Amino acid sequence: GCAFDASIARHMVSDVPVSAFLSGGIDSSIISLLASQIDSNLKTFTIGLRSGDGNDDLYFAKKVSDQLHVENNQLVVDSISVDELIRILEYFDEPFADSATLFSALLAKFVSSSSKVALSGDGADEIFFGYPVYDNLANGCHNSHNSSYLISTALGIVSPRAYDYSR
């Protein structure tokens, strides 16, 4: 195993079940894959907007969870109340401009009703060239047509986002 495998294994050590955030992106897909190999009863959790266009995390996470044969619990957000927004913003001690944090906070609250420990790959898409904007950089660094596809294939999973941005 590689250091990445060992890191996930260390983070899976707990006296309570460990779950995982799953967006369907390359980072959370790899983490969910490795965690599911340690715990076949892994529960994953996803948050998404009720946009109806199918172009959000709910669609991609469902594809990955089906491939991994793990449970995927989905929180569909229609809106956020002002009170909930203020509650989340009170945790920041300075101006903060990452709107994804709101969804992470809502997802964490959703997860906490059934799991006390959750793995997250937040920020790893950048490491694994997990966004289309990185394709040219990945091509130059690795002489490949899609580094995230190659990385995920090497680990035994193809995240839908690694190759299919348009569906």
PDB file of C-alpha atoms in Angstrom:
ATOM      1  CA  GLY A   1       0.000   0.000   0.000  1.00  0.00           C
ATOM      2  CA  CYS A   2       0.955   3.581  -0.488  1.00  0.00           C
ATOM      3  CA  ALA A   3       1.029   6.387   2.050  1.00  0.00           C
ATOM      4  CA  PHE A   4      -2.455   7.424   0.956  1.00  0.00           C
ATOM      5  CA  ASP A   5      -3.850   3.966   1.798  1.00  0.00           C
ATOM      6  CA  ALA A   6      -2.082   4.038   5.150  1.00  0.00           C
ATOM      7  CA  SER A   7      -3.470   7.474   5.951  1.00  0.00           C
ATOM      8  CA  ILE A   8      -7.046   6.372   5.272  1.00  0.00           C
ATOM      9  CA  ALA A   9      -6.496   3.209   7.338  1.00  0.00           C
ATOM     10  CA  ARG A  10      -5.233   5.304  10.276  1.00  0.00           C
ATOM     11  CA  HIS A  11      -8.224   7.626  10.029  1.00  0.00           C
ATOM     12  CA  MET A  12     -10.613   4.655   9.998  1.00  0.00           C
ATOM     13  CA  VAL A  13      -9.518   3.630  13.512  1.00  0.00           C
ATOM     14  CA  SER A  14     -12.393   4.650  15.763  1.00  0.00           C
ATOM     15  CA  ASP A  15     -14.600   3.291  18.517  1.00  0.00           C
ATOM     16  CA  VAL A  16     -17.636   4.400  16.461  1.00  0.00           C
ATOM     17  CA  PRO A  17     -18.451   3.805  12.789  1.00  0.00           C
ATOM     18  CA  VAL A  18     -16.651   6.104  10.357  1.00  0.00           C
ATOM     19  CA  SER A  19     -18.523   7.625   7.419  1.00  0.00           C
ATOM     20  CA  ALA A  20     -17.390   9.751   4.483  1.00  0.00           C
ATOM     21  CA  PHE A  21     -18.451  12.892   2.667  1.00  0.00           C
ATOM     22  CA  LEU A  22     -18.953  11.970  -1.001  1.00  0.00           C
ATOM     23  CA  SER A  23     -19.347  14.547  -3.758  1.00  0.00           C
ATOM     24  CA  GLY A  24     -18.431  12.258  -6.618  1.00  0.00           C
ATOM     25  CA  GLY A  25     -15.267  14.242  -7.254  1.00  0.00           C
ATOM     26  CA  ILE A  26     -11.907  12.553  -7.523  1.00  0.00           C
ATOM     27  CA  ASP A  27     -10.872  13.232  -3.920  1.00  0.00           C
ATOM     28  CA  SER A  28     -13.959  12.013  -2.087  1.00  0.00           C
ATOM     29  CA  SER A  29     -14.353   9.095  -4.528  1.00  0.00           C
ATOM     30  CA  ILE A  30     -10.845   7.806  -3.807  1.00  0.00           C
ATOM     31  CA  ILE A  31     -11.288   8.286  -0.064  1.00  0.00           C
ATOM     32  CA  SER A  32     -14.627   6.460  -0.161  1.00  0.00           C
ATOM     33  CA  LEU A  33     -13.094   3.638  -2.207  1.00  0.00           C
ATOM     34  CA  LEU A  34     -10.252   3.107   0.241  1.00  0.00           C
ATOM     35  CA  ALA A  35     -12.512   3.454   3.289  1.00  0.00           C
ATOM     36  CA  SER A  36     -15.019   0.967   1.839  1.00  0.00           C
ATOM     37  CA  GLN A  37     -12.228  -1.566   1.423  1.00  0.00           C
ATOM     38  CA  ILE A  38     -11.655  -1.327   5.179  1.00  0.00           C
ATOM     39  CA  ASP A  39     -15.331  -1.132   6.175  1.00  0.00           C
ATOM     40  CA  SER A  40     -17.820  -2.689   3.754  1.00  0.00           C
ATOM     41  CA  ASN A  41     -20.643  -1.020   5.710  1.00  0.00           C
ATOM     42  CA  LEU A  42     -19.312   2.484   5.018  1.00  0.00           C
ATOM     43  CA  LYS A  43     -22.016   5.137   4.878  1.00  0.00           C
ATOM     44  CA  THR A  44     -21.445   8.114   2.612  1.00  0.00           C
ATOM     45  CA  PHE A  45     -23.158  11.487   2.728  1.00  0.00           C
ATOM     46  CA  THR A  46     -23.806  14.022  -0.011  1.00  0.00           C
ATOM     47  CA  ILE A  47     -25.378  17.463  -0.178  1.00  0.00           C
ATOM     48  CA  GLY A  48     -26.820  19.053  -3.273  1.00  0.00           C
ATOM     49  CA  LEU A  49     -29.216  21.654  -4.554  1.00  0.00           C
ATOM     50  CA  ARG A  50     -32.638  20.857  -5.869  1.00  0.00           C
ATOM     51  CA  SER A  51     -31.667  22.357  -9.208  1.00  0.00           C
ATOM     52  CA  GLY A  52     -33.217  19.697 -11.386  1.00  0.00           C
ATOM     53  CA  ASP A  53     -30.422  19.867 -13.961  1.00  0.00           C
ATOM     54  CA  GLY A  54     -28.587  16.811 -12.631  1.00  0.00           C
ATOM     55  CA  ASN A  55     -25.320  18.715 -12.720  1.00  0.00           C
ATOM     56  CA  ASP A  56     -24.560  18.649  -9.036  1.00  0.00           C
ATOM     57  CA  ASP A  57     -22.944  16.402  -6.474  1.00  0.00           C
ATOM     58  CA  LEU A  58     -26.061  14.271  -5.982  1.00  0.00           C
ATOM     59  CA  TYR A  59     -25.829  12.716  -9.444  1.00  0.00           C
ATOM     60  CA  PHE A  60     -22.086  12.012  -9.336  1.00  0.00           C
ATOM     61  CA  ALA A  61     -22.097  10.740  -5.741  1.00  0.00           C
ATOM     62  CA  LYS A  62     -24.893   8.301  -6.568  1.00  0.00           C
ATOM     63  CA  LYS A  63     -22.869   6.887  -9.469  1.00  0.00           C
ATOM     64  CA  VAL A  64     -19.802   6.425  -7.274  1.00  0.00           C
ATOM     65  CA  SER A  65     -21.703   4.958  -4.316  1.00  0.00           C
ATOM     66  CA  ASP A  66     -23.438   2.484  -6.633  1.00  0.00           C
ATOM     67  CA  GLN A  67     -20.069   1.454  -8.058  1.00  0.00           C
ATOM     68  CA  LEU A  68     -18.618   0.996  -4.565  1.00  0.00           C
ATOM     69  CA  HIS A  69     -21.765  -0.725  -3.224  1.00  0.00           C
ATOM     70  CA  VAL A  70     -21.955   1.656  -0.263  1.00  0.00           C
ATOM     71  CA  GLU A  71     -24.917   3.474   1.227  1.00  0.00           C
ATOM     72  CA  ASN A  72     -25.275   7.079   0.108  1.00  0.00           C
ATOM     73  CA  ASN A  73     -27.421   9.412   2.199  1.00  0.00           C
ATOM     74  CA  GLN A  74     -28.376  12.568   0.350  1.00  0.00           C
ATOM     75  CA  LEU A  75     -29.407  15.941   1.724  1.00  0.00           C
ATOM     76  CA  VAL A  76     -31.240  18.017  -0.854  1.00  0.00           C
ATOM     77  CA  VAL A  77     -31.198  21.731  -0.091  1.00  0.00           C
ATOM     78  CA  ASP A  78     -33.969  24.006  -1.312  1.00  0.00           C
ATOM     79  CA  SER A  79     -32.946  27.050   0.681  1.00  0.00           C
ATOM     80  CA  ILE A  80     -31.148  28.098   3.828  1.00  0.00           C
ATOM     81  CA  SER A  81     -32.818  30.120   6.537  1.00  0.00           C
ATOM     82  CA  VAL A  82     -31.338  33.387   7.762  1.00  0.00           C
ATOM     83  CA  ASP A  83     -31.055  31.902  11.251  1.00  0.00           C
ATOM     84  CA  GLU A  84     -29.104  28.911   9.939  1.00  0.00           C
ATOM     85  CA  LEU A  85     -26.857  31.186   7.879  1.00  0.00           C
ATOM     86  CA  ILE A  86     -26.095  33.345  10.916  1.00  0.00           C
ATOM     87  CA  ARG A  87     -25.417  30.241  13.035  1.00  0.00           C
ATOM     88  CA  ILE A  88     -22.852  29.011  10.488  1.00  0.00           C
ATOM     89  CA  LEU A  89     -21.231  32.414   9.980  1.00  0.00           C
ATOM     90  CA  GLU A  90     -20.713  32.821  13.741  1.00  0.00           C
ATOM     91  CA  TYR A  91     -17.986  30.150  13.504  1.00  0.00           C
ATOM     92  CA  PHE A  92     -15.804  32.398  11.330  1.00  0.00           C
ATOM     93  CA  ASP A  93     -13.547  34.875  13.065  1.00  0.00           C
ATOM     94  CA  GLU A  94     -12.775  36.922   9.956  1.00  0.00           C
ATOM     95  CA  PRO A  95     -14.308  37.647   6.556  1.00  0.00           C
ATOM     96  CA  PHE A  96     -14.551  34.433   4.574  1.00  0.00           C
ATOM     97  CA  ALA A  97     -15.538  34.118   0.919  1.00  0.00           C
ATOM     98  CA  ASP A  98     -15.844  30.351   0.309  1.00  0.00           C
ATOM     99  CA  SER A  99     -19.549  29.651  -0.163  1.00  0.00           C
ATOM    100  CA  ALA A 100     -18.868  25.889  -0.184  1.00  0.00           C
ATOM    101  CA  THR A 101     -18.324  26.170   3.561  1.00  0.00           C
ATOM    102  CA  LEU A 102     -22.053  26.747   4.005  1.00  0.00           C
ATOM    103  CA  PHE A 103     -22.781  23.426   2.328  1.00  0.00           C
ATOM    104  CA  SER A 104     -20.050  21.683   4.319  1.00  0.00           C
ATOM    105  CA  ALA A 105     -21.597  22.956   7.553  1.00  0.00           C
ATOM    106  CA  LEU A 106     -25.071  21.819   6.512  1.00  0.00           C
ATOM    107  CA  LEU A 107     -23.700  18.417   5.488  1.00  0.00           C
ATOM    108  CA  ALA A 108     -21.815  18.039   8.777  1.00  0.00           C
ATOM    109  CA  LYS A 109     -25.006  18.775  10.700  1.00  0.00           C
ATOM    110  CA  PHE A 110     -26.867  16.183   8.576  1.00  0.00           C
ATOM    111  CA  VAL A 111     -24.138  13.571   9.114  1.00  0.00           C
ATOM    112  CA  SER A 112     -24.022  14.186  12.872  1.00  0.00           C
ATOM    113  CA  SER A 113     -27.491  12.728  13.322  1.00  0.00           C
ATOM    114  CA  SER A 114     -26.182   9.268  12.448  1.00  0.00           C
ATOM    115  CA  SER A 115     -22.378   9.400  12.500  1.00  0.00           C
ATOM    116  CA  LYS A 116     -19.845  11.093  14.730  1.00  0.00           C
ATOM    117  CA  VAL A 117     -16.767  10.619  12.515  1.00  0.00           C
ATOM    118  CA  ALA A 118     -16.621  11.478   8.807  1.00  0.00           C
ATOM    119  CA  LEU A 119     -13.738  11.543   6.362  1.00  0.00           C
ATOM    120  CA  SER A 120     -13.544  14.455   3.957  1.00  0.00           C
ATOM    121  CA  GLY A 121     -11.378  15.040   0.915  1.00  0.00           C
ATOM    122  CA  ASP A 122     -11.835  18.781   0.904  1.00  0.00           C
ATOM    123  CA  GLY A 123      -9.019  20.331  -1.058  1.00  0.00           C
ATOM    124  CA  ALA A 124      -7.637  17.151  -2.609  1.00  0.00           C
ATOM    125  CA  ASP A 125      -9.173  17.771  -6.040  1.00  0.00           C
ATOM    126  CA  GLU A 126      -6.366  20.279  -6.529  1.00  0.00           C
ATOM    127  CA  ILE A 127      -3.749  17.632  -5.689  1.00  0.00           C
ATOM    128  CA  PHE A 128      -5.298  15.075  -8.050  1.00  0.00           C
ATOM    129  CA  PHE A 129      -6.033  17.526 -10.898  1.00  0.00           C
ATOM    130  CA  GLY A 130      -9.728  16.852 -10.283  1.00  0.00           C
ATOM    131  CA  TYR A 131     -11.171  19.861 -12.120  1.00  0.00           C
ATOM    132  CA  PRO A 132     -11.239  20.478 -15.883  1.00  0.00           C
ATOM    133  CA  VAL A 133      -9.250  23.684 -15.391  1.00  0.00           C
ATOM    134  CA  TYR A 134      -6.258  21.533 -14.399  1.00  0.00           C
ATOM    135  CA  ASP A 135      -6.249  19.396 -17.557  1.00  0.00           C
ATOM    136  CA  ASN A 136      -3.609  21.491 -19.348  1.00  0.00           C
ATOM    137  CA  LEU A 137      -1.403  21.562 -16.255  1.00  0.00           C
ATOM    138  CA  ALA A 138      -1.863  17.829 -15.806  1.00  0.00           C
ATOM    139  CA  ASN A 139      -1.004  17.243 -19.446  1.00  0.00           C
ATOM    140  CA  GLY A 140       2.237  19.153 -19.079  1.00  0.00           C
ATOM    141  CA  CYS A 141       3.239  17.479 -15.832  1.00  0.00           C
ATOM    142  CA  HIS A 142       2.299  13.912 -16.616  1.00  0.00           C
ATOM    143  CA  ASN A 143       2.093  13.786 -20.414  1.00  0.00           C
ATOM    144  CA  SER A 144      -1.385  12.302 -20.121  1.00  0.00           C
ATOM    145  CA  HIS A 145      -4.722  13.297 -21.558  1.00  0.00           C
ATOM    146  CA  ASN A 146      -6.457  13.266 -18.174  1.00  0.00           C
ATOM    147  CA  SER A 147      -4.441  12.812 -14.984  1.00  0.00           C
ATOM    148  CA  SER A 148      -7.436  12.430 -12.687  1.00  0.00           C
ATOM    149  CA  TYR A 149      -8.695   9.594 -14.901  1.00  0.00           C
ATOM    150  CA  LEU A 150      -5.311   7.864 -14.752  1.00  0.00           C
ATOM    151  CA  ILE A 151      -4.981   8.306 -10.989  1.00  0.00           C
ATOM    152  CA  SER A 152      -8.484   7.043 -10.271  1.00  0.00           C
ATOM    153  CA  THR A 153      -8.076   4.116 -12.667  1.00  0.00           C
ATOM    154  CA  ALA A 154      -4.815   3.163 -10.987  1.00  0.00           C
ATOM    155  CA  LEU A 155      -6.626   3.069  -7.651  1.00  0.00           C
ATOM    156  CA  GLY A 156      -9.406   0.934  -9.109  1.00  0.00           C
ATOM    157  CA  ILE A 157     -12.236   3.440  -9.440  1.00  0.00           C
ATOM    158  CA  VAL A 158     -13.243   5.843 -12.123  1.00  0.00           C
ATOM    159  CA  SER A 159     -15.030   8.805 -10.653  1.00  0.00           C
ATOM    160  CA  PRO A 160     -17.655  10.040 -13.125  1.00  0.00           C
ATOM    161  CA  ARG A 161     -16.144  13.501 -12.846  1.00  0.00           C
ATOM    162  CA  ALA A 162     -12.771  12.181 -13.948  1.00  0.00           C
ATOM    163  CA  TYR A 163     -13.978  11.761 -17.473  1.00  0.00           C
ATOM    164  CA  ASP A 164     -17.513  12.988 -17.920  1.00  0.00           C
ATOM    165  CA  TYR A 165     -18.148  16.646 -17.226  1.00  0.00           C
ATOM    166  CA  SER A 166     -21.098  16.904 -19.587  1.00  0.00           C
ATOM    167  CA  ARG A 167     -22.735  13.564 -18.735  1.00  0.00           C
TER     168      ARG A 167
END
